Tab-separated table of C-alpha atoms in Angstrom:
chain	number	residue	atom	x	y	z
W	99	MET	CA	-35.280	-9.280	-9.749
W	100	ILE	CA	-31.985	-11.014	-10.974
W	101	LYS	CA	-33.500	-11.065	-14.488
W	102	SER	CA	-33.805	-7.322	-14.654
W	103	TRP	CA	-30.034	-6.934	-13.953
W	104	VAL	CA	-28.003	-9.799	-15.082
W	105	ASN	CA	-27.119	-10.576	-18.702
W	106	PRO	CA	-29.545	-13.341	-19.599
W	107	LYS	CA	-26.684	-15.546	-20.980
W	108	TYR	CA	-25.414	-16.052	-17.370
W	109	LEU	CA	-28.772	-17.189	-16.139
W	110	GLU	CA	-28.991	-20.420	-18.308
W	111	PRO	CA	-28.602	-23.455	-16.096
W	112	ALA	CA	-26.244	-25.025	-18.690
W	113	LYS	CA	-24.060	-22.020	-18.789
W	114	GLN	CA	-23.862	-21.947	-14.939
W	115	LYS	CA	-22.579	-25.600	-15.090
W	116	GLN	CA	-19.954	-24.543	-17.507
W	117	LEU	CA	-19.054	-21.507	-15.342
W	118	LYS	CA	-18.794	-23.732	-12.300
W	119	ARG	CA	-16.276	-26.017	-14.120
W	120	SER	CA	-14.226	-22.995	-15.050
W	121	PHE	CA	-14.350	-21.558	-11.612
W	122	LEU	CA	-13.304	-24.888	-9.986
W	123	ALA	CA	-10.596	-25.486	-12.514
W	124	SER	CA	-9.039	-21.874	-12.549
W	125	LYS	CA	-5.461	-21.189	-11.436
W	126	PRO	CA	-3.645	-19.931	-9.306
W	127	PHE	CA	-6.694	-20.058	-7.094
W	128	ARG	CA	-10.460	-20.359	-7.724
W	129	HIS	CA	-11.651	-17.161	-9.687
W	130	LEU	CA	-13.866	-16.161	-12.548
W	131	GLU	CA	-14.335	-13.143	-14.695
W	132	LEU	CA	-17.776	-12.671	-16.214
W	133	ARG	CA	-17.707	-9.907	-18.911
W	134	ASP	CA	-20.780	-7.887	-19.758
W	135	PHE	CA	-22.271	-9.008	-16.502
W	136	PHE	CA	-25.168	-6.642	-16.112
W	137	ILE	CA	-27.664	-5.380	-18.630
W	138	GLU	CA	-25.703	-2.436	-19.865
W	139	LYS	CA	-28.257	0.194	-19.083
W	140	LYS	CA	-27.940	-0.824	-15.482
W	141	ALA	CA	-24.200	-0.834	-15.478
W	142	ILE	CA	-24.241	2.789	-16.795
W	143	GLN	CA	-26.810	3.892	-14.196
W	144	ILE	CA	-24.531	2.439	-11.421
W	145	LEU	CA	-21.570	4.353	-12.772
W	146	LYS	CA	-23.537	7.573	-13.126
W	147	ALA	CA	-24.688	7.199	-9.505
W	148	LEU	CA	-21.142	6.639	-8.349
W	149	GLY	CA	-20.259	9.932	-10.016
W	150	LYS	CA	-22.303	11.613	-7.262
W	151	GLU	CA	-20.764	9.680	-4.353
W	152	HIS	CA	-17.948	11.114	-2.389
W	153	PHE	CA	-14.538	9.350	-2.499
W	154	PHE	CA	-12.177	9.822	0.358
W	155	PRO	CA	-8.445	9.265	0.047
W	156	LYS	CA	-7.260	5.934	1.644
W	157	GLU	CA	-3.623	5.534	2.342
W	158	SER	CA	-1.502	3.204	4.384
W	159	ASP	CA	1.653	1.055	4.009
W	160	LEU	CA	-0.493	-1.452	1.953
W	161	PHE	CA	-2.421	0.869	-0.304
W	162	GLN	CA	-3.133	4.222	-1.808
W	163	PHE	CA	-6.440	4.967	-3.540
W	164	ASN	CA	-9.914	6.652	-3.096
W	165	GLN	CA	-12.858	4.902	-1.648
W	166	THR	CA	-16.496	5.672	-0.837
W	167	ASN	CA	-18.076	4.860	2.668
W	168	ASN	CA	-19.958	1.544	2.841
W	169	LEU	CA	-22.319	1.839	-0.060
W	170	ALA	CA	-25.109	0.646	2.347
W	171	ALA	CA	-25.208	4.337	3.379
W	172	SER	CA	-25.794	5.595	-0.227
W	173	GLU	CA	-29.034	7.442	-0.864
W	174	ARG	CA	-28.748	6.798	-4.551
W	175	LYS	CA	-31.666	4.696	-5.760
W	176	SER	CA	-29.724	2.665	-8.375
W	177	ILE	CA	-27.031	1.811	-5.762
W	178	GLN	CA	-29.611	0.913	-3.246
W	179	GLN	CA	-31.321	-1.499	-5.941
W	180	LEU	CA	-27.752	-2.929	-6.665
W	181	LEU	CA	-27.197	-3.679	-3.011
W	182	GLU	CA	-30.677	-5.196	-2.787
W	183	LEU	CA	-29.908	-7.411	-5.677
W	184	TRP	CA	-26.635	-8.642	-4.070
W	185	SER	CA	-28.591	-9.660	-0.996
W	186	THR	CA	-31.432	-11.543	-2.748
W	187	ASP	CA	-31.981	-15.386	-2.461
W	188	GLU	CA	-31.903	-15.395	-6.177
W	189	PHE	CA	-28.427	-13.879	-6.461
W	190	ALA	CA	-27.071	-16.043	-3.616
W	191	GLU	CA	-28.347	-19.137	-5.450
W	192	PHE	CA	-26.766	-17.879	-8.599
W	193	MET	CA	-23.401	-17.477	-6.833
W	194	SER	CA	-23.884	-20.914	-5.048
W	195	ASN	CA	-24.452	-22.537	-8.383
W	196	ILE	CA	-21.269	-21.274	-9.838
W	197	THR	CA	-19.073	-21.563	-6.835
W	198	GLY	CA	-20.322	-24.514	-5.191
W	199	PHE	CA	-20.401	-22.732	-1.846
W	200	ASN	CA	-23.539	-22.200	0.256
W	201	ILE	CA	-23.543	-18.336	-0.254
W	202	LYS	CA	-25.610	-16.311	2.176
W	203	PRO	CA	-28.028	-13.914	0.681
W	204	LEU	CA	-26.330	-10.950	2.326
W	205	VAL	CA	-23.715	-8.280	1.511
W	206	ILE	CA	-22.892	-6.283	4.507
W	207	ASP	CA	-19.852	-4.365	3.211
W	208	SER	CA	-19.244	-3.081	-0.270
W	209	PHE	CA	-17.354	0.109	-1.367
W	210	ALA	CA	-16.549	1.818	-4.566
W	211	SER	CA	-12.886	2.549	-5.228
W	212	LEU	CA	-11.114	4.945	-7.506
W	213	TYR	CA	-7.556	4.332	-8.542
W	214	GLN	CA	-5.686	7.115	-10.369
W	215	LYS	CA	-2.123	7.417	-11.531
W	216	THR	CA	0.398	5.918	-8.915
W	217	ASP	CA	-2.512	4.354	-6.673
W	218	TYR	CA	-2.032	0.676	-5.857
W	219	LEU	CA	-2.867	-2.119	-3.569
W	220	LEU	CA	0.000	-4.330	-2.439
W	221	CYS	CA	-0.151	-8.055	-2.261
W	222	HIS	CA	-2.484	-9.527	0.418
W	223	ASP	CA	-4.892	-12.353	0.920
W	224	ASP	CA	-8.255	-10.712	1.915
W	225	GLU	CA	-8.839	-13.261	4.678
W	226	ILE	CA	-11.061	-12.071	7.333
W	227	GLU	CA	-13.294	-14.588	9.169
W	228	GLY	CA	-16.619	-15.150	7.425
W	229	ARG	CA	-15.474	-13.862	3.880
W	230	LYS	CA	-15.860	-16.616	1.348
W	231	ILE	CA	-15.913	-14.829	-1.902
W	232	ALA	CA	-14.321	-11.520	-2.888
W	233	TRP	CA	-15.971	-9.711	-5.852
W	234	LEU	CA	-15.297	-6.873	-7.971
W	235	LEU	CA	-17.669	-5.024	-10.444
W	236	TYR	CA	-15.481	-3.109	-12.751
W	237	LEU	CA	-16.936	0.185	-14.141
W	238	SER	CA	-14.158	1.457	-16.098
W	239	ALA	CA	-12.151	-0.015	-19.060
W	240	LEU	CA	-8.308	-0.215	-18.939
W	241	GLN	CA	-5.848	-1.572	-21.416
W	242	LYS	CA	-2.743	-3.551	-20.933
W	243	GLY	CA	0.041	-0.949	-20.008
W	244	ASP	CA	-2.285	1.213	-17.872
W	245	GLY	CA	-1.650	-0.542	-14.643
W	246	GLY	CA	-4.676	-1.246	-12.374
W	247	THR	CA	-4.647	-4.928	-13.219
W	248	LEU	CA	-5.831	-7.500	-10.617
W	249	ASN	CA	-2.749	-9.572	-10.237
W	250	LEU	CA	-3.144	-13.167	-8.986
W	251	TYR	CA	-0.125	-14.917	-7.377
W	252	THR	CA	0.856	-18.552	-6.879
W	253	ALA	CA	1.803	-19.564	-3.371
W	254	LYS	CA	4.744	-21.390	-2.086
W	255	LYS	CA	4.978	-22.385	1.581
W	256	ASN	CA	1.806	-20.244	2.264
W	257	LEU	CA	3.523	-17.090	0.868
W	258	PRO	CA	2.942	-15.346	-2.405
W	259	ASP	CA	5.362	-16.582	-5.163
W	260	LYS	CA	4.827	-15.235	-8.719
W	261	VAL	CA	2.164	-13.314	-10.502
W	262	VAL	CA	0.859	-15.716	-12.983
W	263	LYS	CA	-2.354	-14.007	-14.074
W	264	LYS	CA	-3.180	-10.264	-14.787
W	265	LEU	CA	-6.828	-9.300	-15.116
W	266	VAL	CA	-7.201	-6.098	-16.952
W	267	PRO	CA	-10.473	-4.353	-15.839
W	268	GLN	CA	-13.220	-4.167	-18.354
W	269	PHE	CA	-16.351	-2.024	-18.168
W	270	ASN	CA	-19.210	-4.098	-16.647
W	271	SER	CA	-17.181	-7.230	-15.906
W	272	PHE	CA	-17.814	-8.993	-12.618
W	273	THR	CA	-14.836	-10.862	-11.183
W	274	PHE	CA	-14.787	-12.871	-8.026
W	275	PHE	CA	-12.429	-15.320	-6.276
W	276	GLU	CA	-12.388	-17.648	-3.286
W	277	VAL	CA	-10.976	-16.122	-0.234
W	278	SER	CA	-8.438	-18.452	1.421
W	279	PRO	CA	-4.995	-18.162	3.171
W	280	VAL	CA	-3.382	-18.390	-0.234
W	281	SER	CA	-5.616	-16.119	-2.303
W	282	PHE	CA	-2.798	-13.693	-2.800
W	283	HIS	CA	-3.611	-10.714	-5.075
W	284	ALA	CA	-2.721	-7.235	-5.695
W	285	VAL	CA	-3.802	-4.287	-7.777
W	286	GLU	CA	-0.949	-3.208	-9.938
W	287	GLU	CA	0.064	0.512	-9.725
W	288	MET	CA	-1.721	2.718	-12.115
W	289	VAL	CA	0.775	4.165	-14.489
W	290	LYS	CA	-1.356	6.193	-16.917
W	291	GLU	CA	-3.594	9.189	-16.424
W	292	LYS	CA	-6.659	7.015	-16.329
W	293	GLN	CA	-9.324	6.129	-13.756
W	294	ARG	CA	-10.087	2.615	-12.503
W	295	VAL	CA	-13.497	2.487	-10.948
W	296	ALA	CA	-14.920	-0.578	-9.296
W	297	ILE	CA	-17.288	-1.763	-6.581
W	298	THR	CA	-15.834	-4.390	-4.287
W	299	GLY	CA	-17.517	-6.503	-1.658
W	300	TRP	CA	-17.560	-9.982	-0.194
W	301	PHE	CA	-20.039	-12.914	0.061
W	302	ARG	CA	-20.134	-15.111	3.136
W	303	ASP	CA	-21.119	-18.688	3.590
M	42	MET	CA	32.328	18.546	9.472
M	43	ILE	CA	28.662	19.705	10.179
M	44	ASN	CA	26.982	22.993	9.310
M	45	PRO	CA	28.187	25.549	12.006
M	46	ILE	CA	24.487	26.419	12.647
M	47	TYR	CA	24.171	22.965	14.248
M	48	ALA	CA	27.539	23.354	16.303
M	49	LYS	CA	25.899	26.222	18.376
M	50	ARG	CA	24.363	25.054	21.545
M	51	GLU	CA	21.701	27.884	21.578
M	52	ASN	CA	20.560	26.846	18.151
M	53	LEU	CA	20.213	23.277	19.124
M	54	LEU	CA	18.216	24.162	22.225
M	55	LYS	CA	15.916	26.383	20.223
M	56	ILE	CA	15.428	23.327	17.796
M	57	ARG	CA	14.638	21.085	20.726
M	58	LYS	CA	12.190	23.355	22.231
M	59	GLU	CA	10.459	24.573	19.201
M	60	VAL	CA	10.561	21.706	16.857
M	61	PHE	CA	11.499	18.463	18.492
M	62	GLN	CA	9.220	18.887	21.459
M	63	ALA	CA	6.274	20.251	19.389
M	64	ASN	CA	4.617	17.048	18.835
M	65	PRO	CA	4.782	14.881	22.029
M	66	ALA	CA	3.413	11.832	20.229
M	67	LEU	CA	6.532	11.736	17.769
M	68	PRO	CA	9.165	14.163	18.866
M	69	SER	CA	11.253	14.779	15.805
M	70	ALA	CA	13.318	17.264	13.998
M	71	GLN	CA	14.878	17.593	10.620
M	72	LEU	CA	18.191	19.314	10.223
M	73	PRO	CA	18.698	20.362	6.470
M	74	LYS	CA	22.157	21.074	5.067
M	75	PHE	CA	23.560	19.110	8.036
M	76	PHE	CA	27.065	18.083	6.780
M	77	SER	CA	29.677	20.070	5.082
M	78	THR	CA	29.688	19.546	1.225
M	79	GLU	CA	32.859	17.487	1.635
M	80	ILE	CA	31.467	15.035	4.180
M	81	TYR	CA	28.090	14.734	2.423
M	82	ARG	CA	29.909	13.918	-0.796
M	83	LYS	CA	32.015	11.321	1.181
M	84	LEU	CA	28.760	9.700	2.484
M	85	GLN	CA	27.197	9.647	-0.974
M	86	GLN	CA	30.261	8.242	-2.591
M	87	ALA	CA	30.825	5.439	-0.138
M	88	LYS	CA	31.659	2.106	-1.711
M	89	LEU	CA	28.894	-0.168	-0.611
M	90	THR	CA	27.866	-3.790	-1.354
M	91	TRP	CA	24.103	-3.800	-1.926
M	92	LYS	CA	22.105	-6.883	-1.073
M	93	SER	CA	18.327	-7.460	-1.885
M	94	HIS	CA	16.231	-7.589	1.139
M	95	ASN	CA	13.033	-9.195	-0.104
M	96	HIS	CA	10.018	-10.871	1.421
M	97	PRO	CA	6.862	-11.601	-0.627
M	98	ILE	CA	4.553	-9.613	1.594
M	99	GLU	CA	6.579	-7.552	4.105
M	100	HIS	CA	9.290	-5.816	2.170
M	101	LYS	CA	11.341	-5.238	-0.813
M	102	TYR	CA	14.439	-3.053	-0.973
M	103	GLU	CA	18.158	-3.097	-0.856
M	104	ARG	CA	20.589	-2.662	2.045
M	105	ALA	CA	24.299	-2.410	2.720
M	106	VAL	CA	26.668	-2.579	5.672
M	107	ILE	CA	28.123	0.651	6.751
M	108	PRO	CA	31.937	0.765	5.983
M	109	ALA	CA	34.115	1.332	9.003
M	110	ALA	CA	35.312	4.737	7.669
M	111	ILE	CA	31.692	5.945	7.161
M	112	LEU	CA	30.855	4.711	10.687
M	113	LYS	CA	33.824	6.669	11.994
M	114	THR	CA	32.575	9.672	10.276
M	115	ILE	CA	29.052	9.740	11.448
M	116	ASN	CA	30.181	8.940	15.045
M	117	ASN	CA	32.013	12.188	15.161
M	118	PRO	CA	31.594	14.071	18.517
M	119	GLU	CA	29.945	17.068	16.716
M	120	VAL	CA	27.229	14.838	15.429
M	121	HIS	CA	26.642	13.243	18.793
M	122	LYS	CA	26.656	16.567	20.395
M	123	ALA	CA	23.888	17.856	17.983
M	124	ILE	CA	21.804	14.935	18.501
M	125	SER	CA	22.186	14.789	22.294
M	126	SER	CA	21.215	18.408	22.608
M	127	ILE	CA	18.106	18.035	20.629
M	128	THR	CA	16.894	14.849	22.225
M	129	GLY	CA	18.078	15.590	25.769
M	130	LYS	CA	19.699	12.264	25.877
M	131	LYS	CA	23.412	11.220	25.755
M	132	THR	CA	24.115	8.917	22.723
M	133	SER	CA	26.521	6.031	22.538
M	134	LYS	CA	27.578	4.700	19.199
M	135	LEU	CA	25.368	5.188	16.072
M	136	SER	CA	24.872	2.102	14.075
M	137	GLY	CA	22.595	0.970	11.417
M	138	GLU	CA	22.627	0.424	7.665
M	139	PHE	CA	22.377	1.925	4.265
M	140	ILE	CA	18.992	1.537	2.605
M	141	ARG	CA	18.260	1.869	-1.096
M	142	LEU	CA	14.787	2.153	-2.657
M	143	LYS	CA	13.782	2.193	-6.324
M	144	HIS	CA	10.395	1.743	-8.208
M	145	GLN	CA	8.264	-0.918	-6.664
M	146	ASP	CA	10.179	-1.066	-3.421
M	147	PHE	CA	8.397	-0.916	-0.031
M	148	SER	CA	8.111	-2.237	3.436
M	149	LEU	CA	4.987	-2.871	5.517
M	150	MET	CA	4.439	-2.538	9.196
M	151	HIS	CA	4.145	-5.906	10.987
M	152	ASP	CA	2.123	-6.635	14.141
M	153	GLU	CA	4.707	-9.314	15.179
M	154	HIS	CA	7.891	-7.196	14.706
M	155	ILE	CA	7.081	-3.932	16.447
M	156	GLU	CA	10.315	-2.078	17.084
M	157	LYS	CA	11.192	-1.254	20.636
M	158	PRO	CA	11.089	2.462	21.567
M	159	GLY	CA	14.140	4.202	20.476
M	160	THR	CA	15.656	7.214	18.657
M	161	ASP	CA	16.047	6.900	14.835
M	162	ILE	CA	18.679	9.040	13.074
M	163	ILE	CA	18.123	9.120	9.439
M	164	ILE	CA	20.462	10.682	7.024
M	165	ASP	CA	18.992	11.383	3.569
M	166	LEU	CA	21.634	11.006	0.800
M	167	THR	CA	19.445	11.665	-2.251
M	168	ASN	CA	19.092	14.933	-3.956
M	169	ASP	CA	16.069	15.855	-5.859
M	170	TRP	CA	13.926	12.887	-4.988
M	171	PRO	CA	10.631	13.193	-6.992
M	172	ILE	CA	7.190	12.887	-5.508
M	173	ALA	CA	7.508	9.098	-5.816
M	174	GLY	CA	7.006	7.519	-2.376
M	175	GLY	CA	9.714	5.747	-0.766
M	176	LEU	CA	9.295	8.031	2.224
M	177	ILE	CA	10.067	6.792	5.616
M	178	THR	CA	6.617	6.964	7.229
M	179	TYR	CA	5.755	6.791	10.873
M	180	PHE	CA	2.426	5.408	12.065
M	181	VAL	CA	1.496	7.139	15.247
M	182	ASP	CA	-1.994	7.054	16.887
M	183	GLY	CA	-3.613	6.087	13.676
M	184	GLN	CA	-1.937	8.645	11.649
M	185	HIS	CA	0.671	8.172	8.854
M	186	ILE	CA	3.384	10.928	9.162
M	187	PRO	CA	5.919	10.871	6.421
M	188	LEU	CA	9.436	12.399	6.618
M	189	PRO	CA	9.776	14.861	3.819
M	190	PRO	CA	12.785	13.971	1.560
M	191	LEU	CA	15.637	16.296	1.273
M	192	GLY	CA	19.218	15.552	0.552
M	193	ASN	CA	21.876	16.198	3.215
M	194	THR	CA	19.297	16.247	5.937
M	195	LEU	CA	19.594	14.604	9.240
M	196	SER	CA	16.435	13.534	10.892
M	197	ILE	CA	16.034	12.776	14.520
M	198	ILE	CA	12.745	10.862	15.387
M	199	GLN	CA	11.990	9.540	18.927
M	200	ARG	CA	9.806	6.481	18.693
M	201	LYS	CA	7.679	5.890	21.665
M	202	ASN	CA	5.653	2.587	22.470
M	203	ASN	CA	3.718	1.149	19.501
M	204	VAL	CA	5.067	3.561	16.982
M	205	GLN	CA	5.998	1.760	13.788
M	206	LYS	CA	7.730	3.004	10.643
M	207	TYR	CA	7.699	1.786	6.993
M	208	PHE	CA	8.951	2.725	3.577
M	209	LYS	CA	6.053	3.989	1.478
M	210	TYR	CA	5.782	2.192	-1.733
M	211	VAL	CA	7.939	3.741	-4.575
M	212	ASN	CA	5.782	4.649	-7.504
M	213	ASN	CA	6.656	5.096	-11.167
M	214	ASN	CA	7.338	8.760	-10.715
M	215	ALA	CA	10.680	7.601	-9.438
M	216	GLY	CA	11.605	6.527	-13.002
M	217	ARG	CA	15.077	4.868	-12.739
M	218	LYS	CA	16.117	7.052	-9.784
M	219	LYS	CA	17.138	5.432	-6.622
M	220	ARG	CA	16.827	6.766	-3.073
M	221	VAL	CA	19.632	6.133	-0.604
M	222	LEU	CA	19.224	6.624	3.218
M	223	LEU	CA	21.415	5.975	6.180
M	224	VAL	CA	19.106	4.545	8.898
M	225	LEU	CA	20.695	4.564	12.260
M	226	ASN	CA	19.737	3.943	15.864
M	227	ALA	CA	20.974	6.260	18.582
M	228	ARG	CA	21.302	4.102	21.666
M	229	SER	CA	21.033	6.114	24.977
């Protein structure tokens, strides 16, 4: 199943070894961004399907954006297929090869999010028992200056210190990072009239 | 000193009954045009020494100590009478601090620092605050209830057990504008 979804270049064993080296060496904490991750037709299908999902406003002291229910409840065929892919042994093996963790072939919670002008997610670490890898599949393209970047922080005395990396969402890029007590990250406030669409979820080990 | 409307006992009792007691989970009332123009200007023009109050995760804003002259002004008997008539409780000295919020400032709720029940008195000193966040928001029974921003408004909020408040993140609609508030505690 993985071959009908993932860009073939990422399935080469030699490429995966290279990606693993990049993942392990990345700063400020282990992360990786894989551009053009899915076969483009699949990514477009997912984006179209999300257009039919309902997004609810989510607001608290920490964030403001719109989000779907758990996508496990979706009745769209392409979304169901995507969730099926996340939970295959093949995909777990792929993620295990790159991260070095023993990833379980199961994604139990994933959501699509929509950030519009002034939406944000303040700095936090994502740590909840069992979560090993947090991932995002970006389905819209932003540019520097639009906001909506995924900001990664260094840590000092187990608290976030400085933003040292800003990942600008690119259509069909798959970004993931190790969840730990110091995996401090934030979504920068959207400052332009654009939409930031992504699917987010977690792998467990 | 204060708007004559808020000096009349019958008006205050009406506010108490029809506004303050309307939401038992968060008894509250906002009193617009509270101070006379002269006093409001005095509060706005207070000479303050602002200090950053930053924590990497929990909060980012500025605060300032209330000068003695301002403390005396806000502890005027007319102010106390208005507050007591609405809350139904006698108040002793009002104390607290000035708060200033600008783009990217915020505060979060914290499970380990839950405020004890009490009465918040908040005086809004900013005119024409845009729709930009920075609102004092109360978290009550799973709901986020913001205080609408309006210059020269005195807000009275009675916090019961497990009610928390925070400053909602100030977004880029604020531009370079800053929001100033006097955040006080009315001890009974």
